[in-house]
Amino acid sequence: QVQLRESGPGLVKPSETLSLSCSVSDFSISRGYYWGWIRQPPGKGLEWIGGIYHTGDTRYNSSLKSRVTMSVETSRNQFSLKLTSVTAADTAVYYCVRWDYIVPSMREFFDCWGQGTLVTVS
Amino acid sequence: QSVLTQPPSVSAAPGQKVTISCSGSTSNIGNNYFSWYQQLPGTAPKLLIYDNDKRFSGVPDRFSGSKSGTSATLGITGLQSGDEADYYCETWDSSLSAVVFGGGTKLTVL
């Protein structure tokens, strides 16, 4: 059964860069699927950040695109998120996910989720 | 303001049926597949329904998905206390070229 686990600092200072990694177990990233990030501010709803394929193809939320970079390390079977110039509005639980995204049918869904990690900007 | 509109809350008694609506447009639900997620308190969301009406592995048949025009509906029958959770609809929006989520609906089992 595929398992995802987020890791990274739980506290980031304003204007600095948020960096998170997601380790994938029991499934090779290179086998396919997109791999993504979703966040949830405390007490609020879900927001899609973006996703990356093992080849490096990326899809980003346009509202965050200027600040987001995703990368994948197939040798370590993990992928990463960087979000620059953070503010208090970026405080959220960040989930890494496996994204079943099939272009061009626009058929997609998130079938595996990490447990989430709270990142506080302060 | 979410692109997809869900009621903030719904409630029903144990054993009853409840439906949760998700209203969108032709750029999202109307022409693309949608999904539903369940988020139990303090946990990560889990996939319930994908491709509009397919139950994900392990999801009981008490949960169902349907579509009418630009609206999606999640149905839950035989309500149990363990169904108390937040439920989110999700789809791709072709105009935004982005994944969009509904604002979430809190289900209370009375």
PDB file of C-alpha atoms in Angstrom:
ATOM      1  CA  GLN A   1       0.000   0.000   0.000  1.00  0.00           C
ATOM      2  CA  VAL A   2       1.417   3.340  -1.063  1.00  0.00           C
ATOM      3  CA  GLN A   3       2.493   5.552   1.826  1.00  0.00           C
ATOM      4  CA  LEU A   4       3.459   9.203   1.701  1.00  0.00           C
ATOM      5  CA  ARG A   5       5.165  11.137   4.465  1.00  0.00           C
ATOM      6  CA  GLU A   6       5.901  14.831   4.603  1.00  0.00           C
ATOM      7  CA  SER A   7       8.955  16.266   6.294  1.00  0.00           C
ATOM      8  CA  GLY A   8      10.345  19.714   6.858  1.00  0.00           C
ATOM      9  CA  PRO A   9      10.472  22.636   9.297  1.00  0.00           C
ATOM     10  CA  GLY A  10       7.309  23.356  11.233  1.00  0.00           C
ATOM     11  CA  LEU A  11       8.168  27.016  11.646  1.00  0.00           C
ATOM     12  CA  VAL A  12       9.271  29.445   8.952  1.00  0.00           C
ATOM     13  CA  LYS A  13       9.937  33.159   9.269  1.00  0.00           C
ATOM     14  CA  PRO A  14       8.053  35.681   7.138  1.00  0.00           C
ATOM     15  CA  SER A  15       9.722  36.446   3.788  1.00  0.00           C
ATOM     16  CA  GLU A  16      11.734  33.212   3.935  1.00  0.00           C
ATOM     17  CA  THR A  17      11.310  30.012   1.918  1.00  0.00           C
ATOM     18  CA  LEU A  18       9.152  27.081   2.983  1.00  0.00           C
ATOM     19  CA  SER A  19      10.722  23.760   1.997  1.00  0.00           C
ATOM     20  CA  LEU A  20       9.014  20.396   2.330  1.00  0.00           C
ATOM     21  CA  SER A  21       9.795  16.921   1.115  1.00  0.00           C
ATOM     22  CA  CYS A  22       7.561  13.915   0.613  1.00  0.00           C
ATOM     23  CA  SER A  23       8.923  10.392   0.816  1.00  0.00           C
ATOM     24  CA  VAL A  24       6.995   7.718  -1.041  1.00  0.00           C
ATOM     25  CA  SER A  25       7.025   4.106   0.124  1.00  0.00           C
ATOM     26  CA  ASP A  26       5.890   0.908  -1.579  1.00  0.00           C
ATOM     27  CA  PHE A  27       5.503   2.563  -4.975  1.00  0.00           C
ATOM     28  CA  SER A  28       8.093   3.860  -7.366  1.00  0.00           C
ATOM     29  CA  ILE A  29       7.558   7.468  -8.421  1.00  0.00           C
ATOM     30  CA  SER A  30       9.011   6.547 -11.808  1.00  0.00           C
ATOM     31  CA  ARG A  31       6.115   4.194 -12.523  1.00  0.00           C
ATOM     32  CA  GLY A  32       3.865   7.111 -13.313  1.00  0.00           C
ATOM     33  CA  TYR A  33       1.271   9.362 -11.737  1.00  0.00           C
ATOM     34  CA  TYR A  34       1.694  12.979 -10.883  1.00  0.00           C
ATOM     35  CA  TRP A  35       2.732  13.824  -7.322  1.00  0.00           C
ATOM     36  CA  GLY A  36       1.386  16.929  -5.684  1.00  0.00           C
ATOM     37  CA  TRP A  37       0.789  19.236  -2.785  1.00  0.00           C
ATOM     38  CA  ILE A  38      -2.428  20.474  -1.203  1.00  0.00           C
ATOM     39  CA  ARG A  39      -2.673  22.763   1.792  1.00  0.00           C
ATOM     40  CA  GLN A  40      -5.301  23.564   4.385  1.00  0.00           C
ATOM     41  CA  PRO A  41      -5.134  26.677   6.587  1.00  0.00           C
ATOM     42  CA  PRO A  42      -6.302  26.030  10.143  1.00  0.00           C
ATOM     43  CA  GLY A  43     -10.078  25.703  10.226  1.00  0.00           C
ATOM     44  CA  LYS A  44     -10.428  26.286   6.484  1.00  0.00           C
ATOM     45  CA  GLY A  45     -10.810  24.348   3.264  1.00  0.00           C
ATOM     46  CA  LEU A  46      -8.416  22.670   0.866  1.00  0.00           C
ATOM     47  CA  GLU A  47      -6.252  24.504  -1.656  1.00  0.00           C
ATOM     48  CA  TRP A  48      -4.396  22.825  -4.518  1.00  0.00           C
ATOM     49  CA  ILE A  49      -0.794  23.983  -4.843  1.00  0.00           C
ATOM     50  CA  GLY A  50       0.332  21.915  -7.807  1.00  0.00           C
ATOM     51  CA  GLY A  51       1.804  18.663  -9.025  1.00  0.00           C
ATOM     52  CA  ILE A  52       4.811  17.167 -10.788  1.00  0.00           C
ATOM     53  CA  TYR A  53       5.376  14.115 -13.000  1.00  0.00           C
ATOM     54  CA  HIS A  54       8.512  12.004 -12.672  1.00  0.00           C
ATOM     55  CA  THR A  55       9.763  13.503 -15.928  1.00  0.00           C
ATOM     56  CA  GLY A  56       9.637  16.950 -14.345  1.00  0.00           C
ATOM     57  CA  ASP A  57       6.458  18.208 -15.992  1.00  0.00           C
ATOM     58  CA  THR A  58       4.681  20.512 -13.572  1.00  0.00           C
ATOM     59  CA  ARG A  59       1.218  21.953 -13.048  1.00  0.00           C
ATOM     60  CA  TYR A  60       0.917  24.876 -10.620  1.00  0.00           C
ATOM     61  CA  ASN A  61      -1.957  26.841  -9.163  1.00  0.00           C
ATOM     62  CA  SER A  62      -1.720  30.185 -10.950  1.00  0.00           C
ATOM     63  CA  SER A  63      -2.352  32.045  -7.689  1.00  0.00           C
ATOM     64  CA  LEU A  64       0.891  30.618  -6.262  1.00  0.00           C
ATOM     65  CA  LYS A  65       2.857  29.990  -9.430  1.00  0.00           C
ATOM     66  CA  SER A  66       5.275  32.873  -9.017  1.00  0.00           C
ATOM     67  CA  ARG A  67       6.389  31.537  -5.628  1.00  0.00           C
ATOM     68  CA  VAL A  68       6.233  27.757  -6.118  1.00  0.00           C
ATOM     69  CA  THR A  69       8.845  25.298  -7.301  1.00  0.00           C
ATOM     70  CA  MET A  70       8.390  21.546  -7.273  1.00  0.00           C
ATOM     71  CA  SER A  71      11.054  18.963  -7.942  1.00  0.00           C
ATOM     72  CA  VAL A  72      11.342  15.206  -7.973  1.00  0.00           C
ATOM     73  CA  GLU A  73      14.210  12.925  -6.986  1.00  0.00           C
ATOM     74  CA  THR A  74      13.480   9.524  -8.456  1.00  0.00           C
ATOM     75  CA  SER A  75      16.663   8.023  -6.982  1.00  0.00           C
ATOM     76  CA  ARG A  76      15.388   8.778  -3.499  1.00  0.00           C
ATOM     77  CA  ASN A  77      11.745   8.202  -4.429  1.00  0.00           C
ATOM     78  CA  GLN A  78      10.711  11.563  -3.116  1.00  0.00           C
ATOM     79  CA  PHE A  79       9.487  14.918  -4.314  1.00  0.00           C
ATOM     80  CA  SER A  80       9.703  18.402  -2.889  1.00  0.00           C
ATOM     81  CA  LEU A  81       7.985  21.753  -2.572  1.00  0.00           C
ATOM     82  CA  LYS A  82       9.514  25.183  -2.215  1.00  0.00           C
ATOM     83  CA  LEU A  83       7.376  28.239  -1.529  1.00  0.00           C
ATOM     84  CA  THR A  84       9.195  31.548  -1.420  1.00  0.00           C
ATOM     85  CA  SER A  85       8.442  34.851   0.299  1.00  0.00           C
ATOM     86  CA  VAL A  86       6.032  33.315   2.773  1.00  0.00           C
ATOM     87  CA  THR A  87       3.601  35.305   4.902  1.00  0.00           C
ATOM     88  CA  ALA A  88       1.197  34.405   7.687  1.00  0.00           C
ATOM     89  CA  ALA A  89      -1.354  33.527   4.987  1.00  0.00           C
ATOM     90  CA  ASP A  90       0.830  30.539   4.081  1.00  0.00           C
ATOM     91  CA  THR A  91       0.332  28.998   7.521  1.00  0.00           C
ATOM     92  CA  ALA A  92      -1.377  25.686   6.873  1.00  0.00           C
ATOM     93  CA  VAL A  93      -1.247  21.933   7.055  1.00  0.00           C
ATOM     94  CA  TYR A  94       0.558  20.797   3.907  1.00  0.00           C
ATOM     95  CA  TYR A  95      -0.363  17.427   2.429  1.00  0.00           C
ATOM     96  CA  CYS A  96       1.574  15.555  -0.199  1.00  0.00           C
ATOM     97  CA  VAL A  97      -0.574  13.444  -2.489  1.00  0.00           C
ATOM     98  CA  ARG A  98      -0.534  11.025  -5.367  1.00  0.00           C
ATOM     99  CA  TRP A  99      -2.438  12.604  -8.218  1.00  0.00           C
ATOM    100  CA  ASP A 100      -4.080  10.445 -10.848  1.00  0.00           C
ATOM    101  CA  TYR A 101      -4.156  13.069 -13.598  1.00  0.00           C
ATOM    102  CA  ILE A 102      -4.829  12.067 -17.171  1.00  0.00           C
ATOM    103  CA  VAL A 103      -4.433  14.674 -19.870  1.00  0.00           C
ATOM    104  CA  PRO A 104      -6.363  15.565 -21.976  1.00  0.00           C
ATOM    105  CA  SER A 105      -9.418  13.864 -20.561  1.00  0.00           C
ATOM    106  CA  MET A 106      -9.308  16.139 -17.496  1.00  0.00           C
ATOM    107  CA  ARG A 107      -9.907  13.062 -15.451  1.00  0.00           C
ATOM    108  CA  GLU A 108      -8.079  13.430 -12.182  1.00  0.00           C
ATOM    109  CA  PHE A 109      -8.285  12.713  -8.464  1.00  0.00           C
ATOM    110  CA  PHE A 110      -6.054  12.364  -5.403  1.00  0.00           C
ATOM    111  CA  ASP A 111      -5.997   8.767  -4.256  1.00  0.00           C
ATOM    112  CA  CYS A 112      -3.247   8.728  -1.651  1.00  0.00           C
ATOM    113  CA  TRP A 113      -2.535  11.370   0.983  1.00  0.00           C
ATOM    114  CA  GLY A 114       0.216  11.903   3.494  1.00  0.00           C
ATOM    115  CA  GLN A 115      -0.750  12.580   7.085  1.00  0.00           C
ATOM    116  CA  GLY A 116       0.009  16.272   6.655  1.00  0.00           C
ATOM    117  CA  THR A 117       2.475  18.581   8.330  1.00  0.00           C
ATOM    118  CA  LEU A 118       1.661  21.909   9.941  1.00  0.00           C
ATOM    119  CA  VAL A 119       3.824  24.786   8.821  1.00  0.00           C
ATOM    120  CA  THR A 120       3.513  28.009  10.765  1.00  0.00           C
ATOM    121  CA  VAL A 121       4.837  31.272   9.394  1.00  0.00           C
ATOM    122  CA  SER A 122       5.838  33.507  12.269  1.00  0.00           C
TER     123      SER A 122
ATOM    124  CA  GLN B   1     -14.937  32.370  -2.417  1.00  0.00           C
ATOM    125  CA  SER B   2     -14.706  28.835  -3.810  1.00  0.00           C
ATOM    126  CA  VAL B   3     -15.344  28.103  -7.475  1.00  0.00           C
ATOM    127  CA  LEU B   4     -17.449  25.160  -6.328  1.00  0.00           C
ATOM    128  CA  THR B   5     -20.285  25.915  -3.916  1.00  0.00           C
ATOM    129  CA  GLN B   6     -21.192  23.529  -1.116  1.00  0.00           C
ATOM    130  CA  PRO B   7     -23.551  24.044   1.831  1.00  0.00           C
ATOM    131  CA  PRO B   8     -21.530  24.766   4.978  1.00  0.00           C
ATOM    132  CA  SER B   9     -23.339  22.100   6.970  1.00  0.00           C
ATOM    133  CA  VAL B  10     -25.902  19.326   6.776  1.00  0.00           C
ATOM    134  CA  SER B  11     -27.321  17.058   9.431  1.00  0.00           C
ATOM    135  CA  ALA B  12     -29.476  13.997   9.762  1.00  0.00           C
ATOM    136  CA  ALA B  13     -30.288  11.266  12.256  1.00  0.00           C
ATOM    137  CA  PRO B  14     -28.552   7.880  12.390  1.00  0.00           C
ATOM    138  CA  GLY B  15     -29.868   5.493   9.772  1.00  0.00           C
ATOM    139  CA  GLN B  16     -31.217   8.291   7.603  1.00  0.00           C
ATOM    140  CA  LYS B  17     -30.039   9.479   4.215  1.00  0.00           C
ATOM    141  CA  VAL B  18     -28.310  12.762   3.467  1.00  0.00           C
ATOM    142  CA  THR B  19     -27.182  14.467   0.278  1.00  0.00           C
ATOM    143  CA  ILE B  20     -24.452  17.064  -0.134  1.00  0.00           C
ATOM    144  CA  SER B  21     -24.527  19.286  -3.178  1.00  0.00           C
ATOM    145  CA  CYS B  22     -21.660  20.875  -5.090  1.00  0.00           C
ATOM    146  CA  SER B  23     -22.556  23.543  -7.610  1.00  0.00           C
ATOM    147  CA  GLY B  24     -20.167  24.516 -10.364  1.00  0.00           C
ATOM    148  CA  SER B  25     -20.199  25.577 -13.991  1.00  0.00           C
ATOM    149  CA  THR B  26     -19.573  24.328 -17.506  1.00  0.00           C
ATOM    150  CA  SER B  27     -15.846  24.954 -17.069  1.00  0.00           C
ATOM    151  CA  ASN B  28     -15.601  22.457 -14.230  1.00  0.00           C
ATOM    152  CA  ILE B  29     -18.287  19.999 -13.129  1.00  0.00           C
ATOM    153  CA  GLY B  30     -20.322  20.458 -16.278  1.00  0.00           C
ATOM    154  CA  ASN B  31     -17.617  19.046 -18.544  1.00  0.00           C
ATOM    155  CA  ASN B  32     -15.019  17.378 -16.327  1.00  0.00           C
ATOM    156  CA  TYR B  33     -14.941  14.489 -13.905  1.00  0.00           C
ATOM    157  CA  PHE B  34     -15.292  15.231 -10.209  1.00  0.00           C
ATOM    158  CA  SER B  35     -14.398  13.559  -6.932  1.00  0.00           C
ATOM    159  CA  TRP B  36     -15.489  13.584  -3.313  1.00  0.00           C
ATOM    160  CA  TYR B  37     -13.284  13.421  -0.221  1.00  0.00           C
ATOM    161  CA  GLN B  38     -14.050  12.704   3.436  1.00  0.00           C
ATOM    162  CA  GLN B  39     -12.002  14.366   6.156  1.00  0.00           C
ATOM    163  CA  LEU B  40     -12.553  12.915   9.603  1.00  0.00           C
ATOM    164  CA  PRO B  41     -11.649  15.226  12.505  1.00  0.00           C
ATOM    165  CA  GLY B  42      -7.911  15.680  12.853  1.00  0.00           C
ATOM    166  CA  THR B  43      -7.011  13.487   9.884  1.00  0.00           C
ATOM    167  CA  ALA B  44      -6.045  13.837   6.249  1.00  0.00           C
ATOM    168  CA  PRO B  45      -8.775  13.746   3.594  1.00  0.00           C
ATOM    169  CA  LYS B  46      -9.542  10.413   1.978  1.00  0.00           C
ATOM    170  CA  LEU B  47     -10.881   9.734  -1.489  1.00  0.00           C
ATOM    171  CA  LEU B  48     -14.463   8.486  -1.473  1.00  0.00           C
ATOM    172  CA  ILE B  49     -15.772   8.918  -5.024  1.00  0.00           C
ATOM    173  CA  TYR B  50     -13.892   9.488  -8.293  1.00  0.00           C
ATOM    174  CA  ASP B  51     -14.914   9.769 -11.939  1.00  0.00           C
ATOM    175  CA  ASN B  52     -18.256  11.212 -10.781  1.00  0.00           C
ATOM    176  CA  ASP B  53     -19.736   8.010  -9.454  1.00  0.00           C
ATOM    177  CA  LYS B  54     -17.080   5.356  -8.822  1.00  0.00           C
ATOM    178  CA  ARG B  55     -16.433   4.318  -5.233  1.00  0.00           C
ATOM    179  CA  PHE B  56     -12.784   4.146  -4.272  1.00  0.00           C
ATOM    180  CA  SER B  57     -11.368   0.912  -2.911  1.00  0.00           C
ATOM    181  CA  GLY B  58     -12.860   0.023   0.466  1.00  0.00           C
ATOM    182  CA  VAL B  59     -15.603   2.645   0.400  1.00  0.00           C
ATOM    183  CA  PRO B  60     -18.959   1.137   1.390  1.00  0.00           C
ATOM    184  CA  ASP B  61     -21.857   1.261  -1.029  1.00  0.00           C
ATOM    185  CA  ARG B  62     -23.678   3.577   1.362  1.00  0.00           C
ATOM    186  CA  PHE B  63     -21.750   6.340  -0.412  1.00  0.00           C
ATOM    187  CA  SER B  64     -22.711   7.363  -3.940  1.00  0.00           C
ATOM    188  CA  GLY B  65     -21.967  10.128  -6.408  1.00  0.00           C
ATOM    189  CA  SER B  66     -24.130  11.618  -9.124  1.00  0.00           C
ATOM    190  CA  LYS B  67     -24.233  14.545 -11.516  1.00  0.00           C
ATOM    191  CA  SER B  68     -26.889  16.746 -13.010  1.00  0.00           C
ATOM    192  CA  GLY B  69     -25.772  19.448 -15.385  1.00  0.00           C
ATOM    193  CA  THR B  70     -23.227  21.570 -13.549  1.00  0.00           C
ATOM    194  CA  SER B  71     -23.946  20.152 -10.099  1.00  0.00           C
ATOM    195  CA  ALA B  72     -22.569  17.146  -8.275  1.00  0.00           C
ATOM    196  CA  THR B  73     -24.170  15.318  -5.396  1.00  0.00           C
ATOM    197  CA  LEU B  74     -22.793  13.020  -2.730  1.00  0.00           C
ATOM    198  CA  GLY B  75     -25.328  10.700  -1.173  1.00  0.00           C
ATOM    199  CA  ILE B  76     -24.868   8.846   2.086  1.00  0.00           C
ATOM    200  CA  THR B  77     -27.431   6.303   3.263  1.00  0.00           C
ATOM    201  CA  GLY B  78     -27.705   4.476   6.577  1.00  0.00           C
ATOM    202  CA  LEU B  79     -25.936   7.291   8.408  1.00  0.00           C
ATOM    203  CA  GLN B  80     -23.572   6.308  11.198  1.00  0.00           C
ATOM    204  CA  SER B  81     -21.872   8.386  13.860  1.00  0.00           C
ATOM    205  CA  GLY B  82     -18.561   7.543  12.197  1.00  0.00           C
ATOM    206  CA  ASP B  83     -19.674   9.457   9.107  1.00  0.00           C
ATOM    207  CA  GLU B  84     -19.379  12.759  10.964  1.00  0.00           C
ATOM    208  CA  ALA B  85     -16.763  14.585   8.954  1.00  0.00           C
ATOM    209  CA  ASP B  86     -16.082  17.354   6.477  1.00  0.00           C
ATOM    210  CA  TYR B  87     -16.799  16.474   2.862  1.00  0.00           C
ATOM    211  CA  TYR B  88     -15.192  18.182  -0.131  1.00  0.00           C
ATOM    212  CA  CYS B  89     -15.977  18.050  -3.830  1.00  0.00           C
ATOM    213  CA  GLU B  90     -13.124  18.535  -6.312  1.00  0.00           C
ATOM    214  CA  THR B  91     -12.625  18.799 -10.030  1.00  0.00           C
ATOM    215  CA  TRP B  92     -10.510  20.330 -12.761  1.00  0.00           C
ATOM    216  CA  ASP B  93     -11.501  23.768 -13.976  1.00  0.00           C
ATOM    217  CA  SER B  94     -10.703  24.164 -17.656  1.00  0.00           C
ATOM    218  CA  SER B  95     -10.916  27.968 -17.588  1.00  0.00           C
ATOM    219  CA  LEU B  96      -8.529  28.273 -14.661  1.00  0.00           C
ATOM    220  CA  SER B  97      -6.384  25.297 -15.724  1.00  0.00           C
ATOM    221  CA  ALA B  98      -6.373  24.287 -12.106  1.00  0.00           C
ATOM    222  CA  VAL B  99      -7.773  21.856  -9.588  1.00  0.00           C
ATOM    223  CA  VAL B 100     -10.581  23.426  -7.589  1.00  0.00           C
ATOM    224  CA  PHE B 101     -12.216  22.332  -4.350  1.00  0.00           C
ATOM    225  CA  GLY B 102     -15.561  23.152  -2.853  1.00  0.00           C
ATOM    226  CA  GLY B 103     -15.530  24.990   0.456  1.00  0.00           C
ATOM    227  CA  GLY B 104     -16.447  21.841   2.337  1.00  0.00           C
ATOM    228  CA  THR B 105     -19.575  20.619   4.113  1.00  0.00           C
ATOM    229  CA  LYS B 106     -19.651  19.571   7.739  1.00  0.00           C
ATOM    230  CA  LEU B 107     -21.891  16.560   8.287  1.00  0.00           C
ATOM    231  CA  THR B 108     -23.419  16.143  11.715  1.00  0.00           C
ATOM    232  CA  VAL B 109     -25.143  12.908  12.676  1.00  0.00           C
ATOM    233  CA  LEU B 110     -27.738  13.919  15.231  1.00  0.00           C
TER     234      LEU B 110
END
